Amino acid sequence: MIRKLVIFLLIGCFIFSSLLIAKETIILWDQKQETEKIVKMFNEKMGKEGKEIEVKLELIPYDQMVPKFMASLSTGRAPDLYGLDIVQFPYFISIGAFADITEWAKALPFFEELPNGMIQVGMKDNRIFALPYQIDLSTILWNKDMFKEAGLDPEQPPKTWYELVEIGQKLTIDKDGDGIIDQWGFNLAGGGAGAYMFWFMPFVWGNGGSMFDNDGNVVLDSYETVEALQFWSDLIHKYKIAPVSSVQYGSGDRYNAFVSGKLAIYLGGNFNITSLLKDAPNMDFGVASIPKNRGSYASFGGGSLLGITSQCKNIDAAKEFMKFVYSEEAQIEAYAPDLQLLARPSLYDNKYYNEIPQMEDFAEILSTARTPYSIKYNEIYDPVQYYFESVFLGEMDAKTAVEKCTTEIKEILGK
Amino acid sequence: MKQRNRKYLISLAFLSPIIIMVSIFFVYPLIKVIIMSFQEWQVMGESRFIGFSNYVNALTDGEFWKTLWNTVIYAIIVTPMIFIPAVLLAIALRYTNKSSKFFRTIFFIPYAISFVAASYIWKWIYNDMYGILNYVLISFHMIDNPINWLGNTWLSRIMVSIMVSWKTLGFTMIIVIAGLQGIEPQIYEAASIDGAKKSQILRYVTLPLLKPTLILALILSLAGSFKAFDHFYIMTKGGPLKSTETIVMYINKVAFEYYNIGLGSAISVIFLIILLIISYLQLKAGGFNNE
């Protein structure tokens, strides 16, 4: 009896251990639930092809992405693949947290079409460590019904700063004559430096300015930045098309104002489209590039990059998954139905996007995407928030604020 | 001797789950934070000891003092806003009858909501474009134009404190009610027989006997307000102009946004010492050292 039991246990242990050894499990960390779909598709594909690779997705809340990654790296238990916030990559690449995938990435047939501005953020010393993955672009959204009511062409959003003021003034209305504005033409994007970077920097770029030059030098202290900062301040204090309170508004506040019909032109992005179609099904809205002045149209290329960590146990298996992520099948069947922006612009002409008129211009907007590169990006937030907010609240003039902000950023980068 | 050893082992067995829990989730992390505060901590690779450098950097950092000051101001504002109404409500609701049970539940409900949810609710209430507070005040002609409640340094501190008071006074109230119910009714009877008025009973009987409970409630309330994070993070993001950035927000920023775990740990240790000193002074003021 005992002999039989021992044999049975040994067989059980053998089967269990052979199962463990047989399947190569790749751990993927990501913040978006939609990734579950792509993982499922990949695992099914691997099963059909008889490959013993399985990807296991672990969803990480946005505000835990950095702390958890730091803890896992320090204990040698980092995931194999990580879809991390794009602006965090330069630092983690600088400490060796991601594997060099240069040759493999350049050999991918679709490499050339990936947004170059975002690829640069995943690079160090001309080597590639990560590729654009989930894309968030800053844009304006406008309520076409409000345009019609104000006698404006609903298909013509503001394209320049001048038009933004002109149209915004027509859309800022005291409907009942009680001296209180019931509908605002525009809102600033406040509520943190991240918002200023995402929505204000396109105004600087759209005026020909920049935060860094191609060599990484700080060039924020320019006439173009001062003018853009003054313009935002003027939208509140001079042209009065945005409430001063919007300096503190987070994305949710502006979104609620837009949905509830109190705001006509909204600083948002592609990520608002799905929720707007659900929350305001009767609203006729459009999406366009952020208005420009003397520069060219620009959008902040946010979202995440996908990289293989340097602690990955099976780089080939991880590359297999990465390759699948960018395949036409995965991009269109996993991401496009949720109207997520695809990393490959050539696939924007698909049945899911074609049903939604708001998606039609994104291939063009994506080509204007820019992302500032700094390994101390988070530390830059502090002076950006303080000095920019000082100007918007009327506490400091734009020129002084830009000078002081630039000095502090230089000090931070010089440490 | 054997009997004593057995008793000792049994009591240790009963205590072991909590000893293990406290060791894993409090003692070990505390020791680790103290060690890291003396290190130039590296995410990858070897961290090295750098003596008191992190402490020197923390204490000479203007932002540390500014956020500490913000926290102190907030604690000074919010503590009486929680404590005074909680004590008054507890005294009003000390007797157990149907109506007092109902009101106790009503006042306690907000405590069951998370700070995150409460912060979003009140952010909506305060919003100047679609918030109900401005709507009501304008409807009753109490103000002419919507007020940007979270847009001014002092006003935003007060408005966040109102939310915190609404949310947490129910908890303080329950502690005080428990303390009140612990006072023997015979003491009140004796005071009445001796001809004490209601105000005198409150002044000379209730409050002195309630002192330990009040000190406990005060320590919890003050410690809670010093650890403020979620509500400011959601409602003001530390603004306007960093005026509501608290010390815990700063620790989070230094450690997890600036990736400087060593400095973040040093600030945490300094903050812990400050909290210990405040709690000690409160206990001393409450006469706990004599017991």
XYZ file of C-alpha atoms in Angstrom, chain A residues 63 66-67 69-71 73-74 87-88 91-92 95-97 178-180 184 187 191-192 243-245 248-250 252-254 256-257 260 262-263 310-311 375 378-379 381-383 385-386 389-390 393 395, chain B residues 41-45 63 66 120 123-124 127-131 138 143-152 229 233-243 245 250 252-261:
100
model
C 0.588 55.467 -9.479
C 7.403 53.352 -10.591
C 7.487 52.246 -6.903
C 9.303 48.593 -10.585
C 11.977 50.072 -8.315
C 11.244 47.474 -5.635
C 14.492 45.716 -9.772
C 16.251 46.064 -6.442
C 8.505 59.708 -19.608
C 9.924 57.264 -17.041
C 15.865 57.221 -16.152
C 15.318 53.470 -16.086
C 20.419 52.683 -14.783
C 20.387 49.605 -17.031
C 16.874 48.393 -16.275
C -27.315 87.267 -14.584
C -23.685 88.287 -14.971
C -22.408 84.738 -14.504
C -16.988 78.847 -21.374
C -10.329 75.813 -20.299
C -4.026 70.325 -11.983
C -0.348 69.483 -12.090
C -12.095 80.639 -16.014
C -9.172 81.259 -13.665
C -10.258 78.185 -11.714
C -6.462 73.986 -10.835
C -8.736 71.800 -12.946
C -7.642 68.234 -13.424
C -11.715 64.987 -14.812
C -12.947 68.511 -14.045
C -12.570 69.617 -17.645
C -17.157 66.894 -16.658
C -17.515 70.500 -17.803
C -22.272 68.737 -18.994
C -20.493 74.094 -19.855
C -17.388 74.029 -22.020
C 17.483 43.500 -18.218
C 16.333 40.868 -15.692
C 16.437 61.365 -17.122
C 9.950 64.147 -12.878
C 12.136 66.677 -11.099
C 7.814 69.046 -12.899
C 8.408 71.052 -9.781
C 9.627 74.356 -11.291
C 4.246 73.699 -12.033
C 5.252 76.473 -9.662
C 0.958 78.425 -12.259
C 2.318 81.700 -10.863
C -2.766 83.082 -11.347
C 1.318 86.306 -9.401
C 20.278 53.775 -2.261
C 20.586 52.316 -5.733
C 17.692 50.759 -7.588
C 20.159 48.410 -9.240
C 23.580 47.596 -7.838
C 11.075 72.367 0.333
C 7.916 74.415 3.471
C -13.634 63.365 -5.565
C -14.057 68.319 -5.481
C -17.278 68.143 -7.472
C -16.290 73.108 -8.564
C -17.127 76.605 -9.739
C -18.605 75.560 -13.093
C -20.904 72.719 -12.086
C -20.488 72.359 -8.305
C -25.921 81.896 -5.890
C -22.758 85.372 -3.514
C -22.877 87.087 -6.909
C -20.239 85.081 -8.748
C -19.048 81.510 -8.346
C -16.125 81.179 -5.950
C -13.035 79.189 -6.845
C -12.918 77.378 -3.509
C -9.684 75.524 -4.139
C -7.913 78.338 -5.970
C -6.709 80.392 -3.033
C -1.900 62.721 1.573
C -3.224 64.807 -3.802
C -6.684 64.561 -5.368
C -8.281 67.882 -4.490
C -5.418 70.359 -4.892
C -2.379 68.411 -6.161
C -0.436 70.439 -3.600
C -1.465 73.749 -5.189
C -2.093 76.555 -5.548
C 1.589 77.375 -5.675
C 2.567 74.398 -3.497
C 0.680 75.838 -0.529
C 1.817 70.192 -0.484
C 6.935 65.448 -0.451
C 6.359 60.329 -1.971
C 7.728 62.798 -4.520
C 11.351 62.517 -3.410
C 11.335 58.727 -3.103
C 9.190 57.646 -6.041
C 9.261 60.540 -8.495
C 12.844 61.703 -7.979
C 13.956 58.079 -7.365
C 15.884 59.203 -4.263
C 14.909 56.503 -1.773
